mmCIF file of C-alpha atoms in Angstrom:
data_model
loop_
_atom_site.group_PDB
_atom_site.id
_atom_site.type_symbol
_atom_site.label_atom_id
_atom_site.label_comp_id
_atom_site.label_asym_id
_atom_site.label_seq_id
_atom_site.Cartn_x
_atom_site.Cartn_y
_atom_site.Cartn_z
ATOM 1 C CA MET Q 84 111.925 79.539 95.020
ATOM 2 C CA GLU Q 85 110.202 78.393 98.199
ATOM 3 C CA VAL Q 86 110.216 81.021 100.951
ATOM 4 C CA ALA Q 87 109.114 80.972 104.586
ATOM 5 C CA GLY Q 88 107.188 83.939 105.901
ATOM 6 C CA TRP Q 89 104.344 85.088 108.114
ATOM 7 C CA ALA Q 90 100.900 85.925 106.722
ATOM 8 C CA ALA Q 91 97.478 87.087 107.815
ATOM 9 C CA MET Q 92 94.925 84.681 106.364
ATOM 10 C CA ASP Q 93 91.716 86.630 107.074
ATOM 11 C CA GLU Q 94 90.289 89.807 108.599
ATOM 12 C CA SER Q 95 91.160 88.692 112.114
ATOM 13 C CA GLY Q 96 94.608 89.987 111.238
ATOM 14 C CA LYS Q 97 96.298 87.170 113.119
ATOM 15 C CA VAL Q 98 99.644 86.190 111.619
ATOM 16 C CA GLU Q 99 100.762 82.605 111.149
ATOM 17 C CA PRO Q 100 103.695 80.870 109.415
ATOM 18 C CA PHE Q 101 103.227 80.691 105.648
ATOM 19 C CA ILE Q 102 105.278 78.977 102.947
ATOM 20 C CA PHE Q 103 105.033 80.512 99.471
ATOM 21 C CA GLU Q 104 106.812 80.829 96.129
ATOM 22 C CA ARG Q 105 108.908 83.783 94.986
ATOM 23 C CA ARG Q 106 110.276 84.180 91.479
ATOM 24 C CA GLU Q 107 113.851 83.183 90.820
ATOM 25 C CA ASN Q 108 116.323 86.049 90.573
ATOM 26 C CA GLY Q 109 115.959 87.676 87.133
ATOM 27 C CA VAL Q 110 118.498 89.632 85.108
ATOM 28 C CA ASP Q 111 117.371 92.943 86.652
ATOM 29 C CA ASP Q 112 116.753 91.577 90.142
ATOM 30 C CA VAL Q 113 118.467 91.522 93.491
ATOM 31 C CA THR Q 114 117.803 88.716 95.974
ATOM 32 C CA ILE Q 115 117.983 89.748 99.617
ATOM 33 C CA LYS Q 116 118.309 87.668 102.759
ATOM 34 C CA VAL Q 117 115.969 89.601 105.050
ATOM 35 C CA GLN Q 118 117.464 90.413 108.436
ATOM 36 C CA TYR Q 119 114.928 92.882 109.822
ATOM 37 C CA CYS Q 120 111.485 94.238 108.962
ATOM 38 C CA GLY Q 121 109.737 97.162 110.618
ATOM 39 C CA MET Q 122 106.058 96.957 111.571
ATOM 40 C CA CYS Q 123 104.082 99.861 110.119
ATOM 41 C CA HIS Q 124 100.556 100.988 110.984
ATOM 42 C CA THR Q 125 99.732 100.334 107.327
ATOM 43 C CA ASP Q 126 100.407 96.654 107.980
ATOM 44 C CA LEU Q 127 97.528 96.650 110.469
ATOM 45 C CA HIS Q 128 95.165 98.299 107.987
ATOM 46 C CA PHE Q 129 95.936 95.731 105.302
ATOM 47 C CA MET Q 130 95.866 92.735 107.623
ATOM 48 C CA LYS Q 131 92.429 93.667 108.948
ATOM 49 C CA ASN Q 132 91.169 94.780 105.507
ATOM 50 C CA ASP Q 133 90.329 98.243 106.862
ATOM 51 C CA TRP Q 134 90.505 99.692 103.348
ATOM 52 C CA GLY Q 135 88.577 96.854 101.697
ATOM 53 C CA ILE Q 136 91.365 95.981 99.242
ATOM 54 C CA THR Q 137 93.277 93.171 100.976
ATOM 55 C CA MET Q 138 94.069 90.001 99.036
ATOM 56 C CA TYR Q 139 94.507 87.121 101.488
ATOM 57 C CA PRO Q 140 96.838 85.605 102.398
ATOM 58 C CA VAL Q 141 98.771 88.844 102.914
ATOM 59 C CA VAL Q 142 102.445 88.873 103.889
ATOM 60 C CA PRO Q 143 103.015 92.417 105.172
ATOM 61 C CA GLY Q 144 106.209 94.383 105.573
ATOM 62 C CA HIS Q 145 107.677 97.323 103.661
ATOM 63 C CA GLU Q 146 110.493 98.404 105.971
ATOM 64 C CA VAL Q 147 113.006 95.750 105.007
ATOM 65 C CA THR Q 148 116.740 95.540 105.565
ATOM 66 C CA GLY Q 149 119.063 92.690 104.756
ATOM 67 C CA VAL Q 150 122.037 91.458 102.780
ATOM 68 C CA VAL Q 151 122.320 90.801 99.041
ATOM 69 C CA THR Q 152 122.740 87.120 98.186
ATOM 70 C CA GLU Q 153 122.366 87.259 94.373
ATOM 71 C CA VAL Q 154 122.379 89.883 91.618
ATOM 72 C CA GLY Q 155 121.122 89.656 88.052
ATOM 73 C CA ALA Q 156 123.312 89.985 84.985
ATOM 74 C CA ASN Q 157 122.017 93.470 84.157
ATOM 75 C CA VAL Q 158 122.405 94.842 87.688
ATOM 76 C CA SER Q 159 125.081 97.406 88.446
ATOM 77 C CA GLY Q 160 125.723 99.079 91.770
ATOM 78 C CA PHE Q 161 124.992 96.084 93.980
ATOM 79 C CA GLU Q 162 127.117 93.086 94.890
ATOM 80 C CA VAL Q 163 126.651 89.997 97.009
ATOM 81 C CA GLY Q 164 127.147 90.953 100.641
ATOM 82 C CA ASP Q 165 125.915 94.546 100.308
ATOM 83 C CA ARG Q 166 123.703 95.946 103.092
ATOM 84 C CA VAL Q 167 120.454 97.070 101.484
ATOM 85 C CA GLY Q 168 116.874 98.063 102.122
ATOM 86 C CA VAL Q 169 113.491 97.897 100.394
ATOM 87 C CA GLY Q 170 110.594 100.239 101.085
ATOM 88 C CA CYS Q 171 106.977 100.555 99.976
ATOM 89 C CA ILE Q 172 107.289 100.088 96.196
ATOM 90 C CA VAL Q 173 108.773 97.280 94.079
ATOM 91 C CA GLU Q 174 107.634 98.129 90.539
ATOM 92 C CA ALA Q 175 106.678 101.061 88.310
ATOM 93 C CA CYS Q 176 106.479 101.500 84.539
ATOM 94 C CA LEU Q 177 109.871 103.319 84.478
ATOM 95 C CA ASP Q 178 108.843 104.930 81.189
ATOM 96 C CA CYS Q 179 106.360 107.727 82.018
ATOM 97 C CA ASP Q 180 107.187 111.387 82.683
ATOM 98 C CA LEU Q 181 106.972 110.857 86.436
ATOM 99 C CA CYS Q 182 109.361 107.914 86.334
ATOM 100 C CA HIS Q 183 111.774 109.867 84.153
ATOM 101 C CA ARG Q 184 111.665 112.737 86.687
ATOM 102 C CA SER Q 185 112.522 110.383 89.568
ATOM 103 C CA GLU Q 186 108.973 110.641 90.896
ATOM 104 C CA GLU Q 187 108.152 107.001 90.269
ATOM 105 C CA ASN Q 188 106.285 106.820 93.582
ATOM 106 C CA TYR Q 189 103.451 108.677 91.785
ATOM 107 C CA CYS Q 190 103.495 106.515 88.643
ATOM 108 C CA ASP Q 191 100.051 105.152 87.704
ATOM 109 C CA LYS Q 192 101.530 101.682 87.561
ATOM 110 C CA ILE Q 193 103.311 101.493 90.899
ATOM 111 C CA VAL Q 194 103.148 98.139 92.634
ATOM 112 C CA LEU Q 195 103.292 97.983 96.407
ATOM 113 C CA THR Q 196 105.779 95.730 98.174
ATOM 114 C CA TYR Q 197 102.890 93.643 99.456
ATOM 115 C CA ASN Q 198 99.252 93.241 98.442
ATOM 116 C CA GLY Q 199 100.136 94.447 94.951
ATOM 117 C CA ILE Q 200 99.959 92.773 91.563
ATOM 118 C CA LEU Q 201 103.125 92.757 89.479
ATOM 119 C CA SER Q 202 103.118 93.158 85.697
ATOM 120 C CA ASP Q 203 103.522 89.382 85.382
ATOM 121 C CA GLY Q 204 100.247 88.909 87.277
ATOM 122 C CA SER Q 205 101.746 87.619 90.513
ATOM 123 C CA VAL Q 206 100.792 88.990 93.931
ATOM 124 C CA THR Q 207 103.503 90.688 95.965
ATOM 125 C CA TYR Q 208 104.476 89.386 99.381
ATOM 126 C CA GLY Q 209 106.369 91.653 101.744
ATOM 127 C CA GLY Q 210 109.162 91.627 104.264
ATOM 128 C CA TYR Q 211 107.643 89.434 106.956
ATOM 129 C CA SER Q 212 109.640 86.713 105.187
ATOM 130 C CA GLU Q 213 113.130 85.293 105.002
ATOM 131 C CA THR Q 214 113.913 86.242 101.391
ATOM 132 C CA LEU Q 215 112.942 89.053 99.021
ATOM 133 C CA VAL Q 216 113.467 89.264 95.245
ATOM 134 C CA VAL Q 217 113.227 92.828 93.944
ATOM 135 C CA HIS Q 218 114.019 94.786 90.781
ATOM 136 C CA SER Q 219 117.299 96.567 91.518
ATOM 137 C CA LYS Q 220 115.727 99.977 90.806
ATOM 138 C CA PHE Q 221 113.788 99.632 94.055
ATOM 139 C CA VAL Q 222 116.692 98.652 96.286
ATOM 140 C CA ALA Q 223 118.536 101.213 98.416
ATOM 141 C CA ARG Q 224 121.991 100.996 99.943
ATOM 142 C CA ILE Q 225 122.189 101.216 103.748
ATOM 143 C CA PRO Q 226 125.195 103.269 104.927
ATOM 144 C CA ASP Q 227 127.709 101.265 106.941
ATOM 145 C CA SER Q 228 127.252 103.607 109.912
ATOM 146 C CA LEU Q 229 123.582 102.664 110.335
ATOM 147 C CA PRO Q 230 122.599 99.439 112.134
ATOM 148 C CA LEU Q 231 120.263 97.361 109.983
ATOM 149 C CA ASP Q 232 117.635 96.971 112.717
ATOM 150 C CA ALA Q 233 117.221 100.655 113.624
ATOM 151 C CA ALA Q 234 117.520 101.662 109.948
ATOM 152 C CA ALA Q 235 114.655 99.433 108.785
ATOM 153 C CA PRO Q 236 111.794 101.866 109.605
ATOM 154 C CA LEU Q 237 113.555 104.593 107.648
ATOM 155 C CA LEU Q 238 112.413 102.752 104.481
ATOM 156 C CA CYS Q 239 108.805 103.785 105.194
ATOM 157 C CA ALA Q 240 108.468 106.012 108.258
ATOM 158 C CA GLY Q 241 111.648 107.904 107.440
ATOM 159 C CA ILE Q 242 111.075 108.571 103.758
ATOM 160 C CA THR Q 243 107.372 109.277 104.292
ATOM 161 C CA VAL Q 244 108.215 112.344 106.382
ATOM 162 C CA PHE Q 245 111.479 113.263 104.632
ATOM 163 C CA SER Q 246 109.933 113.575 101.159
ATOM 164 C CA PRO Q 247 107.350 116.290 101.990
ATOM 165 C CA MET Q 248 109.839 118.039 104.282
ATOM 166 C CA LYS Q 249 112.228 118.361 101.352
ATOM 167 C CA GLN Q 250 109.472 119.189 98.842
ATOM 168 C CA HIS Q 251 108.129 122.089 100.936
ATOM 169 C CA GLY Q 252 111.436 123.511 102.121
ATOM 170 C CA MET Q 253 110.982 122.310 105.684
ATOM 171 C CA LEU Q 254 114.629 121.309 106.057
ATOM 172 C CA GLN Q 255 115.931 124.884 106.066
ATOM 173 C CA SER Q 256 117.631 125.880 109.300
ATOM 174 C CA GLY Q 257 115.842 128.488 111.384
ATOM 175 C CA GLY Q 258 112.286 127.542 110.447
ATOM 176 C CA SER Q 259 109.602 126.241 112.768
ATOM 177 C CA LEU Q 260 108.038 122.801 112.385
ATOM 178 C CA GLY Q 261 105.016 121.263 114.072
ATOM 179 C CA VAL Q 262 104.822 117.471 114.261
ATOM 180 C CA VAL Q 263 101.359 116.064 114.911
ATOM 181 C CA GLY Q 264 101.449 112.641 116.533
ATOM 182 C CA LEU Q 265 104.467 111.172 118.284
ATOM 183 C CA GLY Q 266 104.621 107.655 116.876
ATOM 184 C CA GLY Q 267 106.739 105.863 114.301
ATOM 185 C CA LEU Q 268 106.565 108.663 111.725
ATOM 186 C CA GLY Q 269 106.364 111.531 114.185
ATOM 187 C CA HIS Q 270 109.491 110.718 116.154
ATOM 188 C CA ILE Q 271 111.542 110.559 112.964
ATOM 189 C CA ALA Q 272 110.121 113.898 111.790
ATOM 190 C CA VAL Q 273 111.249 115.406 115.108
ATOM 191 C CA LYS Q 274 114.733 113.944 114.617
ATOM 192 C CA PHE Q 275 114.965 115.310 111.067
ATOM 193 C CA GLY Q 276 113.780 118.727 112.204
ATOM 194 C CA LYS Q 277 116.338 118.935 114.995
ATOM 195 C CA ALA Q 278 119.152 117.638 112.772
ATOM 196 C CA PHE Q 279 118.511 120.391 110.233
ATOM 197 C CA GLY Q 280 118.257 123.237 112.736
ATOM 198 C CA LEU Q 281 114.505 123.786 112.992
ATOM 199 C CA ARG Q 282 112.530 124.768 116.071
ATOM 200 C CA VAL Q 283 110.329 121.694 116.563
ATOM 201 C CA THR Q 284 106.973 121.625 118.335
ATOM 202 C CA VAL Q 285 105.266 118.299 119.054
ATOM 203 C CA ILE Q 286 101.448 118.398 118.956
ATOM 204 C CA SER Q 287 99.734 115.502 120.688
ATOM 205 C CA THR Q 288 96.471 114.520 122.361
ATOM 206 C CA SER Q 289 98.504 112.858 125.117
ATOM 207 C CA PRO Q 290 100.001 115.067 127.870
ATOM 208 C CA ALA Q 291 101.972 112.027 129.021
ATOM 209 C CA LYS Q 292 104.176 112.297 125.932
ATOM 210 C CA GLU Q 293 105.572 115.724 126.817
ATOM 211 C CA LYS Q 294 108.498 114.404 128.829
ATOM 212 C CA GLU Q 295 109.636 111.979 126.146
ATOM 213 C CA ALA Q 296 109.205 114.650 123.460
ATOM 214 C CA ARG Q 297 111.279 117.232 125.287
ATOM 215 C CA GLU Q 298 113.852 115.039 127.038
ATOM 216 C CA GLY Q 299 114.121 112.030 124.759
ATOM 217 C CA LEU Q 300 113.771 113.707 121.371
ATOM 218 C CA LYS Q 301 114.856 117.245 122.323
ATOM 219 C CA ALA Q 302 111.677 118.891 120.993
ATOM 220 C CA ASP Q 303 111.633 122.630 121.685
ATOM 221 C CA ASP Q 304 107.950 122.855 122.556
ATOM 222 C CA PHE Q 305 104.911 120.676 123.215
ATOM 223 C CA ILE Q 306 101.217 121.394 122.715
ATOM 224 C CA VAL Q 307 98.342 119.288 123.995
ATOM 225 C CA SER Q 308 95.968 119.548 121.046
ATOM 226 C CA THR Q 309 92.860 119.080 123.212
ATOM 227 C CA ASP Q 310 93.820 122.081 125.380
ATOM 228 C CA GLN Q 311 92.219 125.111 123.745
ATOM 229 C CA LYS Q 312 94.274 127.597 125.748
ATOM 230 C CA GLN Q 313 97.538 125.992 124.658
ATOM 231 C CA MET Q 314 96.393 125.865 121.045
ATOM 232 C CA GLN Q 315 95.257 129.491 121.016
ATOM 233 C CA ALA Q 316 98.520 130.630 122.590
ATOM 234 C CA LYS Q 317 100.408 129.178 119.615
ATOM 235 C CA THR Q 318 98.205 130.620 116.865
ATOM 236 C CA ARG Q 319 100.211 131.555 113.749
ATOM 237 C CA SER Q 320 103.476 130.332 115.257
ATOM 238 C CA LEU Q 321 104.587 127.593 112.836
ATOM 239 C CA ASP Q 322 105.976 127.678 109.291
ATOM 240 C CA HIS Q 323 105.153 124.034 108.566
ATOM 241 C CA ILE Q 324 103.262 121.093 110.015
ATOM 242 C CA ILE Q 325 103.692 117.367 109.365
ATOM 243 C CA ASP Q 326 100.520 115.475 110.315
ATOM 244 C CA THR Q 327 101.236 111.798 111.019
ATOM 245 C CA VAL Q 328 97.995 110.811 112.784
ATOM 246 C CA PRO Q 329 96.330 107.747 111.153
ATOM 247 C CA ALA Q 330 92.919 108.375 112.742
ATOM 248 C CA LYS Q 331 90.016 110.665 111.857
ATOM 249 C CA HIS Q 332 90.530 114.231 113.107
ATOM 250 C CA SER Q 333 89.940 117.841 112.108
ATOM 251 C CA LEU Q 334 92.658 119.848 110.393
ATOM 252 C CA GLY Q 335 91.027 123.154 111.391
ATOM 253 C CA PRO Q 336 92.696 123.630 114.796
ATOM 254 C CA LEU Q 337 96.046 122.559 113.329
ATOM 255 C CA LEU Q 338 95.814 125.014 110.429
ATOM 256 C CA ASP Q 339 95.298 127.860 112.923
ATOM 257 C CA LEU Q 340 98.791 127.103 114.280
ATOM 258 C CA LEU Q 341 100.338 127.917 110.893
ATOM 259 C CA LYS Q 342 101.607 131.298 109.876
ATOM 260 C CA VAL Q 343 100.106 132.980 106.806
ATOM 261 C CA LYS Q 344 101.066 130.903 103.736
ATOM 262 C CA GLY Q 345 102.073 127.991 105.943
ATOM 263 C CA VAL Q 346 101.923 124.399 104.712
ATOM 264 C CA LEU Q 347 100.421 121.323 106.385
ATOM 265 C CA ALA Q 348 101.640 118.057 104.882
ATOM 266 C CA LEU Q 349 99.394 115.069 105.509
ATOM 267 C CA VAL Q 350 101.259 111.768 105.439
ATOM 268 C CA ALA Q 351 98.938 109.384 107.282
ATOM 269 C CA ALA Q 352 95.953 107.491 105.851
ATOM 270 C CA PRO Q 353 92.974 107.466 108.228
ATOM 271 C CA ASP Q 354 90.277 104.975 107.278
ATOM 272 C CA GLN Q 355 87.636 107.745 107.481
ATOM 273 C CA PRO Q 356 87.662 111.211 105.847
ATOM 274 C CA ILE Q 357 89.374 113.953 107.795
ATOM 275 C CA GLU Q 358 87.659 117.293 108.484
ATOM 276 C CA LEU Q 359 88.917 120.286 106.514
ATOM 277 C CA PRO Q 360 87.060 123.518 107.391
ATOM 278 C CA SER Q 361 87.492 126.321 104.889
ATOM 279 C CA PHE Q 362 87.970 129.346 107.164
ATOM 280 C CA PRO Q 363 91.419 128.419 108.552
ATOM 281 C CA LEU Q 364 92.521 127.812 104.956
ATOM 282 C CA ILE Q 365 91.259 130.982 103.318
ATOM 283 C CA PHE Q 366 91.973 133.385 106.175
ATOM 284 C CA GLY Q 367 95.603 132.311 106.317
ATOM 285 C CA ARG Q 368 96.308 131.512 102.664
ATOM 286 C CA ARG Q 369 97.405 128.147 103.940
ATOM 287 C CA THR Q 370 98.028 124.960 101.983
ATOM 288 C CA VAL Q 371 97.191 121.353 102.782
ATOM 289 C CA SER Q 372 99.356 118.899 100.857
ATOM 290 C CA GLY Q 373 99.482 115.127 100.665
ATOM 291 C CA SER Q 374 102.485 112.886 100.194
ATOM 292 C CA ILE Q 375 103.049 109.163 99.808
ATOM 293 C CA THR Q 376 106.456 107.599 100.512
ATOM 294 C CA GLY Q 377 109.228 108.994 98.271
ATOM 295 C CA SER Q 378 111.218 108.259 95.154
ATOM 296 C CA MET Q 379 114.232 105.974 95.233
ATOM 297 C CA LYS Q 380 116.446 109.008 94.626
ATOM 298 C CA GLU Q 381 114.969 110.715 97.693
ATOM 299 C CA THR Q 382 115.176 107.481 99.672
ATOM 300 C CA GLN Q 383 118.892 107.099 99.022
ATOM 301 C CA GLU Q 384 119.473 110.785 99.799
ATOM 302 C CA MET Q 385 117.585 110.381 103.084
ATOM 303 C CA LEU Q 386 119.525 107.261 104.067
ATOM 304 C CA ASP Q 387 122.848 108.948 103.282
ATOM 305 C CA LEU Q 388 121.864 111.980 105.381
ATOM 306 C CA CYS Q 389 120.826 109.675 108.213
ATOM 307 C CA GLY Q 390 124.236 108.064 107.973
ATOM 308 C CA GLU Q 391 125.955 111.460 108.157
ATOM 309 C CA HIS Q 392 123.828 112.731 111.063
ATOM 310 C CA ASN Q 393 123.543 109.374 112.849
ATOM 311 C CA ILE Q 394 119.745 109.403 112.656
ATOM 312 C CA THR Q 395 118.057 106.081 113.371
ATOM 313 C CA CYS Q 396 114.648 105.000 114.612
ATOM 314 C CA ASP Q 397 113.956 104.197 118.245
ATOM 315 C CA ILE Q 398 112.915 100.566 118.052
ATOM 316 C CA GLU Q 399 111.813 97.552 120.013
ATOM 317 C CA LEU Q 400 112.997 94.265 118.539
ATOM 318 C CA VAL Q 401 110.557 91.353 118.438
ATOM 319 C CA SER Q 402 111.049 87.743 117.408
ATOM 320 C CA SER Q 403 108.922 86.051 114.760
ATOM 321 C CA ASP Q 404 107.090 84.316 117.623
ATOM 322 C CA GLY Q 405 106.099 87.710 119.014
ATOM 323 C CA ILE Q 406 104.578 89.267 115.889
ATOM 324 C CA ASN Q 407 100.934 88.892 116.974
ATOM 325 C CA GLU Q 408 101.580 90.335 120.408
ATOM 326 C CA ALA Q 409 103.450 93.255 118.846
ATOM 327 C CA LEU Q 410 100.587 93.878 116.406
ATOM 328 C CA ALA Q 411 98.137 94.027 119.305
ATOM 329 C CA ARG Q 412 100.348 96.541 121.077
ATOM 330 C CA LEU Q 413 100.797 98.530 117.862
ATOM 331 C CA ALA Q 414 97.004 98.802 117.568
ATOM 332 C CA ARG Q 415 97.025 100.367 121.048
ATOM 333 C CA ASN Q 416 99.974 102.631 120.132
ATOM 334 C CA ASP Q 417 101.928 100.866 122.877
ATOM 335 C CA VAL Q 418 105.381 101.132 121.310
ATOM 336 C CA ARG Q 419 108.263 103.608 121.460
ATOM 337 C CA TYR Q 420 108.419 104.057 118.550
ATOM 338 C CA ARG Q 421 108.627 101.197 116.087
ATOM 339 C CA PHE Q 422 108.530 97.432 116.360
ATOM 340 C CA VAL Q 423 111.119 95.687 114.202
ATOM 341 C CA ILE Q 424 110.970 91.939 113.578
ATOM 342 C CA ASP Q 425 114.287 90.128 113.915
ATOM 343 C CA ILE Q 426 113.738 87.957 110.845
ATOM 344 C CA GLY Q 427 117.315 86.721 110.683
ATOM 345 C CA GLY Q 428 117.275 85.610 114.310
ATOM 346 C CA ASP Q 429 120.376 83.843 115.499
ATOM 347 C CA SER Q 430 121.952 84.007 112.050
ATOM 348 C CA ASN Q 431 122.555 87.787 112.235
#
């Protein structure tokens, strides 16, 4: 089928209207009329070919919400009219041990929602488009209590922090959590931490963010990471840290904030190697862990919990005409806290 979208054509990263073909709905597929799509920092990396793997033209977008318009004959659990979402992955082998354990996000054969190559050889195009056709395995149900626009970033930003928080026991009430970086991922990590009864400390290079962290997001504490006195005063004070900063930095000072046997989960993807000094690791028996998105089982669990606790992203809606301006602001971190494209426009 012919679909209208918005693509970056080269390393300038500038987006322009783009007409392309999607497959017709197959027996295992769900077709979705896209209403909203969040704008992730990863979109910038791919559009500008920061990682050297972009296939142009690239249609970004992996924080997609919309409404089902067609379901395949083999599909159960979804009907026309359902409110649904699609995140970072649209295909996996579904037959390996990881897939059988509902850890398909680590399958060797995962295919990303955009800039991936499906098993039929076609290139994937993402949610900066009016229609999406996806295998039903990789579609999540959006609870009725969540608005589709503010829920969209949960499909990437939300699950990216929720998965390691669950994996490392960070959702247990009474613990202490440090959140490094107060952007799209960081503000959701703060919300999760507060919802599950943790003492949450925001760690940022920007003193100007203290007010919004404490008053807007109800963080319990705030540390300016460039202030050595503040950092030293909080030595060995945190059980866990989620590091959401997508730029090169050293993990050493952050590790010193962890208690003995504390865990730092790295969820961002800087385009240069991060610094990992050995002393803060070995003198505190600390662990550094990585995590990429989450499984569909975790994604649905996260969305259902967000529905129960009324957790949504703080967003700024932009029209399709404003995508390039929003991308420029995103590159400057000038957003509180996630841009979401109103793909559906007046038809919502």
